[in-house]
Amino acid sequence: MITCDFHMHTTYCDGHSSAEEMVLSAVALGLTEIGFSAHSYTPFDESYCINQNRITAYYEEIAALKEKYKDQIRIFFGFEQDYYSDPPPVPVDYLIGSVHYVKCGSDYVPTDGGNEPLRNAARDYFGGDIFAFCEEYYRIEADVVRRTGCDIIGHFDTITKYFEREMLFDLTDERYRRAWKKAIDALLPTGVPFEINTGTISRGYRSNPLPNYELLDYIAANGGSFILSSDSHHADTIAFRFDRYERYARDSGFVLFDSFCALKNRKP
Ligand SMILES: [Zn+2]
Ligand SMILES: [Zn+2]
């Protein structure tokens, strides 16, 4: 059984629970390893990320919690490192690499803030061609491991987060498929696992995890690996539906990382 979860936000960024509340909840759930992944500082959008002058406090509190709960759970310190952030200013145990924006001109277009910004970016910067926008998004996504040095690829196809509410474009369009396949093909040789992110389910955006099943199957069929992530913003969603998606992954023959040690000793 999977007993680790390395994608968790707290009140240091846009989460709703304290770091210690997250630890206590994880212990109560029987988890053996957790990781804190505050949103890295993005100077062009301070609405959800960690405040620059709280980074030291974040580092010190997690260090203290590691020690305080060391007999109950192993705790790791990291960031969800945005593509456009500077490298972390404090030592980290690990990073999740995520593309939360596509830089268009001087604009940072949010990739997980609803369909509207995507539609507008296609209109304003790509002559109304939504697939040209998608190609740009996946061109950046393809570079996320090199740019961030991450250990986990966060919510790979997050631009589809709101598609159960409104289908912005046809997911089976060959241009769209070519774009994500090209990015996956570029990332596979790194050996860095892709998330199966259940946070979009627990927060009510979707009924299925990210990435979409077609992408999961393509990653698996081409030798890629996975890690379950709850992307929790609250103590009560840690390891959300991990039982279900672990079963799904194992039944599908996916390679699934099940510990921090395995994650760090992965082979490219
Ligand atoms: Zn994210
Ligand atoms: Zn996150």
mmCIF file of C-alpha atoms and ligand atoms in Angstrom:
data_model
loop_
_atom_site.group_PDB
_atom_site.id
_atom_site.type_symbol
_atom_site.label_atom_id
_atom_site.label_comp_id
_atom_site.label_asym_id
_atom_site.label_seq_id
_atom_site.Cartn_x
_atom_site.Cartn_y
_atom_site.Cartn_z
ATOM 1 C CA MET A 1 0.000 0.000 0.000
ATOM 2 C CA ILE A 2 1.205 3.516 -0.788
ATOM 3 C CA THR A 3 1.893 5.338 2.472
ATOM 4 C CA CYS A 4 3.650 8.453 1.182
ATOM 5 C CA ASP A 5 2.414 11.785 -0.152
ATOM 6 C CA PHE A 6 4.827 14.506 -1.223
ATOM 7 C CA HIS A 7 2.482 17.164 -2.591
ATOM 8 C CA MET A 8 1.081 19.247 0.260
ATOM 9 C CA HIS A 9 0.402 22.949 0.740
ATOM 10 C CA THR A 10 -0.061 24.762 4.042
ATOM 11 C CA THR A 11 -0.817 28.251 5.287
ATOM 12 C CA TYR A 12 2.724 29.178 4.168
ATOM 13 C CA CYS A 13 1.175 29.485 0.706
ATOM 14 C CA ASP A 14 -2.451 28.951 -0.346
ATOM 15 C CA GLY A 15 -3.218 25.964 1.888
ATOM 16 C CA HIS A 16 -5.761 26.116 4.695
ATOM 17 C CA SER A 17 -4.076 23.974 7.369
ATOM 18 C CA SER A 18 -0.901 24.515 9.337
ATOM 19 C CA ALA A 19 2.116 22.316 8.711
ATOM 20 C CA GLU A 20 1.632 20.596 12.070
ATOM 21 C CA GLU A 21 -2.050 19.908 11.315
ATOM 22 C CA MET A 22 -0.913 18.243 8.087
ATOM 23 C CA VAL A 23 1.588 16.097 9.984
ATOM 24 C CA LEU A 24 -0.988 15.007 12.576
ATOM 25 C CA SER A 25 -3.490 14.124 9.868
ATOM 26 C CA ALA A 26 -0.881 12.120 7.937
ATOM 27 C CA VAL A 27 0.088 10.221 11.094
ATOM 28 C CA ALA A 28 -3.575 9.477 11.837
ATOM 29 C CA LEU A 29 -3.922 8.114 8.285
ATOM 30 C CA GLY A 30 -0.985 5.794 8.858
ATOM 31 C CA LEU A 31 1.328 7.447 6.343
ATOM 32 C CA THR A 32 5.042 6.774 6.801
ATOM 33 C CA GLU A 33 6.473 9.613 4.665
ATOM 34 C CA ILE A 34 5.215 13.057 3.692
ATOM 35 C CA GLY A 35 6.672 16.028 1.903
ATOM 36 C CA PHE A 36 5.869 19.726 2.096
ATOM 37 C CA SER A 37 5.788 21.478 -1.261
ATOM 38 C CA ALA A 38 4.928 25.151 -0.793
ATOM 39 C CA HIS A 39 4.406 27.092 -4.007
ATOM 40 C CA SER A 40 7.756 28.660 -4.876
ATOM 41 C CA TYR A 41 7.914 32.430 -4.960
ATOM 42 C CA THR A 42 6.692 33.945 -8.233
ATOM 43 C CA PRO A 43 7.293 37.725 -8.166
ATOM 44 C CA PHE A 44 4.844 38.350 -11.030
ATOM 45 C CA ASP A 45 1.947 36.736 -9.096
ATOM 46 C CA GLU A 46 2.020 36.753 -5.328
ATOM 47 C CA SER A 47 -1.604 35.656 -4.914
ATOM 48 C CA TYR A 48 -1.010 31.992 -4.041
ATOM 49 C CA CYS A 49 2.738 31.446 -3.532
ATOM 50 C CA ILE A 50 4.898 31.627 -0.453
ATOM 51 C CA ASN A 51 5.797 35.124 0.693
ATOM 52 C CA GLN A 52 9.484 35.708 0.085
ATOM 53 C CA ASN A 53 10.171 36.731 3.663
ATOM 54 C CA ARG A 54 8.497 33.630 5.122
ATOM 55 C CA ILE A 55 10.748 31.122 3.361
ATOM 56 C CA THR A 56 13.165 30.891 6.297
ATOM 57 C CA ALA A 57 10.293 30.394 8.751
ATOM 58 C CA TYR A 58 8.894 27.656 6.474
ATOM 59 C CA TYR A 59 12.269 25.937 6.364
ATOM 60 C CA GLU A 60 12.723 26.163 10.131
ATOM 61 C CA GLU A 61 9.242 24.981 11.019
ATOM 62 C CA ILE A 62 9.492 21.893 8.812
ATOM 63 C CA ALA A 63 12.940 21.158 10.282
ATOM 64 C CA ALA A 64 11.431 21.344 13.782
ATOM 65 C CA LEU A 65 8.501 19.103 12.788
ATOM 66 C CA LYS A 66 10.909 16.550 11.281
ATOM 67 C CA GLU A 67 12.571 16.278 14.663
ATOM 68 C CA LYS A 68 9.421 16.423 16.789
ATOM 69 C CA TYR A 69 7.638 13.629 14.903
ATOM 70 C CA LYS A 70 10.652 11.567 13.838
ATOM 71 C CA ASP A 71 9.444 8.461 15.671
ATOM 72 C CA GLN A 72 6.070 8.597 13.912
ATOM 73 C CA ILE A 73 6.693 9.756 10.363
ATOM 74 C CA ARG A 74 9.484 10.838 8.008
ATOM 75 C CA ILE A 75 9.028 14.400 6.823
ATOM 76 C CA PHE A 76 10.668 15.959 3.766
ATOM 77 C CA PHE A 77 11.070 19.579 2.816
ATOM 78 C CA GLY A 78 10.596 20.965 -0.646
ATOM 79 C CA PHE A 79 8.774 23.314 -2.946
ATOM 80 C CA GLU A 80 6.397 22.997 -5.811
ATOM 81 C CA GLN A 81 8.867 24.812 -8.002
ATOM 82 C CA ASP A 82 7.226 26.894 -10.678
ATOM 83 C CA TYR A 83 8.919 26.916 -14.066
ATOM 84 C CA TYR A 84 9.502 30.657 -13.845
ATOM 85 C CA SER A 85 10.721 30.830 -10.216
ATOM 86 C CA ASP A 86 14.322 31.349 -9.210
ATOM 87 C CA PRO A 87 15.992 28.316 -7.598
ATOM 88 C CA PRO A 88 15.071 27.839 -3.906
ATOM 89 C CA PRO A 89 17.118 30.037 -1.541
ATOM 90 C CA VAL A 90 17.267 27.309 1.150
ATOM 91 C CA PRO A 91 18.371 23.648 0.920
ATOM 92 C CA VAL A 92 15.593 21.273 -0.136
ATOM 93 C CA ASP A 93 15.063 17.517 0.058
ATOM 94 C CA TYR A 94 13.153 17.471 -3.220
ATOM 95 C CA LEU A 95 11.192 19.561 -5.720
ATOM 96 C CA ILE A 96 8.019 19.133 -7.729
ATOM 97 C CA GLY A 97 8.309 20.897 -11.092
ATOM 98 C CA SER A 98 5.127 22.600 -12.297
ATOM 99 C CA VAL A 99 4.192 24.927 -15.136
ATOM 100 C CA HIS A 100 1.599 27.275 -13.654
ATOM 101 C CA TYR A 101 2.038 29.927 -16.359
ATOM 102 C CA VAL A 102 2.849 30.394 -19.990
ATOM 103 C CA LYS A 103 4.765 33.600 -20.537
ATOM 104 C CA CYS A 104 3.261 35.416 -23.515
ATOM 105 C CA GLY A 105 4.931 38.751 -24.190
ATOM 106 C CA SER A 106 5.142 40.333 -20.746
ATOM 107 C CA ASP A 107 2.058 38.432 -19.601
ATOM 108 C CA TYR A 108 2.168 35.343 -17.362
ATOM 109 C CA VAL A 109 -0.934 33.428 -18.427
ATOM 110 C CA PRO A 110 -2.134 31.106 -15.618
ATOM 111 C CA THR A 111 -2.487 27.507 -16.809
ATOM 112 C CA ASP A 112 -4.749 26.328 -13.986
ATOM 113 C CA GLY A 113 -6.936 29.364 -13.399
ATOM 114 C CA GLY A 114 -9.896 28.392 -15.563
ATOM 115 C CA ASN A 115 -10.474 28.235 -19.327
ATOM 116 C CA GLU A 116 -10.882 31.985 -19.774
ATOM 117 C CA PRO A 117 -7.180 32.923 -19.511
ATOM 118 C CA LEU A 118 -6.339 30.158 -21.998
ATOM 119 C CA ARG A 119 -8.951 31.347 -24.470
ATOM 120 C CA ASN A 120 -7.796 34.956 -24.097
ATOM 121 C CA ALA A 121 -4.140 34.031 -24.550
ATOM 122 C CA ALA A 122 -4.980 32.120 -27.734
ATOM 123 C CA ARG A 123 -6.861 35.186 -29.014
ATOM 124 C CA ASP A 124 -4.284 37.786 -27.976
ATOM 125 C CA TYR A 125 -1.026 35.978 -28.730
ATOM 126 C CA PHE A 126 -1.745 33.098 -31.115
ATOM 127 C CA GLY A 127 -4.234 34.555 -33.608
ATOM 128 C CA GLY A 128 -7.109 32.654 -31.984
ATOM 129 C CA ASP A 129 -5.380 29.311 -32.486
ATOM 130 C CA ILE A 130 -5.896 27.445 -29.195
ATOM 131 C CA PHE A 131 -3.699 24.568 -30.353
ATOM 132 C CA ALA A 132 -0.824 26.966 -30.946
ATOM 133 C CA PHE A 133 -1.225 27.993 -27.308
ATOM 134 C CA CYS A 134 -1.227 24.306 -26.276
ATOM 135 C CA GLU A 135 1.937 23.716 -28.311
ATOM 136 C CA GLU A 136 3.611 26.554 -26.449
ATOM 137 C CA TYR A 137 2.430 25.182 -23.093
ATOM 138 C CA TYR A 138 3.836 21.723 -23.851
ATOM 139 C CA ARG A 139 7.057 23.195 -25.230
ATOM 140 C CA ILE A 140 7.610 24.713 -21.766
ATOM 141 C CA GLU A 141 6.396 21.575 -19.972
ATOM 142 C CA ALA A 142 8.958 19.539 -21.968
ATOM 143 C CA ASP A 143 11.676 21.667 -20.376
ATOM 144 C CA VAL A 144 10.413 21.529 -16.765
ATOM 145 C CA VAL A 145 12.925 18.972 -15.462
ATOM 146 C CA ARG A 146 15.924 20.755 -16.968
ATOM 147 C CA ARG A 147 14.752 24.132 -15.774
ATOM 148 C CA THR A 148 13.692 23.216 -12.195
ATOM 149 C CA GLY A 149 15.800 20.133 -11.466
ATOM 150 C CA CYS A 150 12.651 18.548 -10.073
ATOM 151 C CA ASP A 151 12.167 15.024 -8.704
ATOM 152 C CA ILE A 152 8.479 14.868 -9.636
ATOM 153 C CA ILE A 153 6.651 16.281 -12.678
ATOM 154 C CA GLY A 154 3.586 18.103 -11.319
ATOM 155 C CA HIS A 155 0.103 17.911 -12.908
ATOM 156 C CA PHE A 156 1.441 17.525 -16.458
ATOM 157 C CA ASP A 157 -1.721 18.479 -18.417
ATOM 158 C CA THR A 158 -3.114 21.035 -16.007
ATOM 159 C CA ILE A 159 -4.515 23.153 -18.865
ATOM 160 C CA THR A 160 -7.368 20.591 -18.991
ATOM 161 C CA LYS A 161 -8.240 21.036 -15.321
ATOM 162 C CA TYR A 162 -11.583 22.734 -16.033
ATOM 163 C CA PHE A 163 -12.647 20.659 -19.014
ATOM 164 C CA GLU A 164 -15.412 18.776 -17.218
ATOM 165 C CA ARG A 165 -17.108 22.154 -16.740
ATOM 166 C CA GLU A 166 -16.464 23.319 -20.288
ATOM 167 C CA MET A 167 -14.588 21.491 -23.046
ATOM 168 C CA LEU A 168 -12.368 24.255 -24.382
ATOM 169 C CA PHE A 169 -11.107 22.150 -27.282
ATOM 170 C CA ASP A 170 -11.186 18.605 -28.618
ATOM 171 C CA LEU A 171 -8.747 16.476 -26.615
ATOM 172 C CA THR A 172 -8.572 13.959 -29.461
ATOM 173 C CA ASP A 173 -7.394 16.551 -31.986
ATOM 174 C CA GLU A 174 -4.167 15.330 -33.562
ATOM 175 C CA ARG A 175 -2.400 18.638 -33.026
ATOM 176 C CA TYR A 176 -3.156 18.458 -29.319
ATOM 177 C CA ARG A 177 -2.009 14.839 -29.115
ATOM 178 C CA ARG A 178 1.193 15.603 -31.006
ATOM 179 C CA ALA A 179 1.983 18.445 -28.593
ATOM 180 C CA TRP A 180 1.723 16.393 -25.385
ATOM 181 C CA LYS A 181 3.383 13.345 -26.894
ATOM 182 C CA LYS A 182 6.357 15.445 -27.916
ATOM 183 C CA ALA A 183 6.690 16.797 -24.358
ATOM 184 C CA ILE A 184 6.354 13.356 -22.774
ATOM 185 C CA ASP A 185 8.917 11.945 -25.214
ATOM 186 C CA ALA A 186 11.322 14.709 -24.189
ATOM 187 C CA LEU A 187 10.768 14.085 -20.466
ATOM 188 C CA LEU A 188 10.868 10.274 -20.414
ATOM 189 C CA PRO A 189 14.693 9.973 -20.666
ATOM 190 C CA THR A 190 15.046 11.986 -17.428
ATOM 191 C CA GLY A 191 13.500 9.119 -15.434
ATOM 192 C CA VAL A 192 11.549 11.648 -13.358
ATOM 193 C CA PRO A 193 8.096 10.293 -12.465
ATOM 194 C CA PHE A 194 4.863 11.960 -13.495
ATOM 195 C CA GLU A 195 2.283 12.703 -10.858
ATOM 196 C CA ILE A 196 -1.077 11.049 -10.718
ATOM 197 C CA ASN A 197 -2.591 14.124 -9.086
ATOM 198 C CA THR A 198 -5.853 13.616 -7.174
ATOM 199 C CA GLY A 199 -6.019 17.191 -5.895
ATOM 200 C CA THR A 200 -8.256 18.306 -8.719
ATOM 201 C CA ILE A 201 -10.786 15.672 -7.568
ATOM 202 C CA SER A 202 -10.672 16.506 -3.859
ATOM 203 C CA ARG A 203 -11.108 20.185 -4.670
ATOM 204 C CA GLY A 204 -14.106 19.481 -6.876
ATOM 205 C CA TYR A 205 -12.760 20.418 -10.309
ATOM 206 C CA ARG A 206 -12.829 16.976 -11.881
ATOM 207 C CA SER A 207 -13.884 13.375 -11.382
ATOM 208 C CA ASN A 208 -10.588 11.970 -12.656
ATOM 209 C CA PRO A 209 -6.967 12.686 -11.791
ATOM 210 C CA LEU A 210 -4.465 14.619 -13.863
ATOM 211 C CA PRO A 211 -3.017 13.649 -16.280
ATOM 212 C CA ASN A 212 -5.921 12.320 -18.336
ATOM 213 C CA TYR A 213 -6.025 8.535 -18.802
ATOM 214 C CA GLU A 214 -4.826 8.646 -22.404
ATOM 215 C CA LEU A 215 -1.655 10.398 -21.252
ATOM 216 C CA LEU A 216 -1.143 8.019 -18.329
ATOM 217 C CA ASP A 217 -1.341 5.080 -20.724
ATOM 218 C CA TYR A 218 1.077 6.705 -23.163
ATOM 219 C CA ILE A 219 3.601 7.447 -20.394
ATOM 220 C CA ALA A 220 3.360 3.879 -19.072
ATOM 221 C CA ALA A 221 3.573 2.299 -22.529
ATOM 222 C CA ASN A 222 6.786 4.212 -23.191
ATOM 223 C CA GLY A 223 8.564 3.253 -19.976
ATOM 224 C CA GLY A 224 7.600 6.209 -17.779
ATOM 225 C CA SER A 225 6.857 6.037 -14.071
ATOM 226 C CA PHE A 226 4.407 7.614 -11.645
ATOM 227 C CA ILE A 227 3.879 8.845 -8.123
ATOM 228 C CA LEU A 228 0.555 9.476 -6.392
ATOM 229 C CA SER A 229 0.106 13.088 -5.210
ATOM 230 C CA SER A 230 -2.837 14.553 -3.324
ATOM 231 C CA ASP A 231 -1.871 18.195 -3.951
ATOM 232 C CA SER A 232 -3.544 18.790 -0.589
ATOM 233 C CA HIS A 233 -4.483 22.285 0.468
ATOM 234 C CA HIS A 234 -6.195 20.971 3.590
ATOM 235 C CA ALA A 235 -5.341 18.377 6.250
ATOM 236 C CA ASP A 236 -8.402 16.289 5.415
ATOM 237 C CA THR A 237 -7.394 15.578 1.796
ATOM 238 C CA ILE A 238 -3.969 14.018 2.358
ATOM 239 C CA ALA A 239 -3.545 10.833 0.294
ATOM 240 C CA PHE A 240 -6.972 11.516 -1.234
ATOM 241 C CA ARG A 241 -8.232 8.390 -3.080
ATOM 242 C CA PHE A 242 -4.760 6.879 -3.151
ATOM 243 C CA ASP A 243 -6.296 3.416 -2.572
ATOM 244 C CA ARG A 244 -8.374 3.709 -5.732
ATOM 245 C CA TYR A 245 -5.644 5.060 -7.989
ATOM 246 C CA GLU A 246 -3.002 2.749 -6.592
ATOM 247 C CA ARG A 247 -5.258 -0.163 -7.566
ATOM 248 C CA TYR A 248 -5.813 1.398 -10.977
ATOM 249 C CA ALA A 249 -2.072 1.910 -11.498
ATOM 250 C CA ARG A 250 -1.143 -1.575 -10.344
ATOM 251 C CA ASP A 251 -3.903 -3.229 -12.394
ATOM 252 C CA SER A 252 -2.595 -1.303 -15.413
ATOM 253 C CA GLY A 253 0.969 -2.463 -14.762
ATOM 254 C CA PHE A 254 2.272 1.071 -14.111
ATOM 255 C CA VAL A 255 5.609 1.663 -12.374
ATOM 256 C CA LEU A 256 4.692 3.463 -9.156
ATOM 257 C CA PHE A 257 7.155 5.068 -6.735
ATOM 258 C CA ASP A 258 6.308 4.165 -3.156
ATOM 259 C CA SER A 259 8.991 5.847 -1.035
ATOM 260 C CA PHE A 260 11.238 8.871 -0.872
ATOM 261 C CA CYS A 261 14.282 6.629 -1.093
ATOM 262 C CA ALA A 262 13.029 5.018 -4.312
ATOM 263 C CA LEU A 263 12.276 8.467 -5.719
ATOM 264 C CA LYS A 264 15.780 9.737 -4.978
ATOM 265 C CA ASN A 265 17.513 6.584 -6.257
ATOM 266 C CA ARG A 266 15.628 6.525 -9.549
ATOM 267 C CA LYS A 267 17.581 5.757 -12.702
ATOM 268 C CA PRO A 268 17.477 8.118 -15.664
HETATM 269 ZN ZN ZN B 1 0.538 23.200 -8.955
HETATM 270 ZN ZN ZN B 2 0.235 21.984 -5.692
#
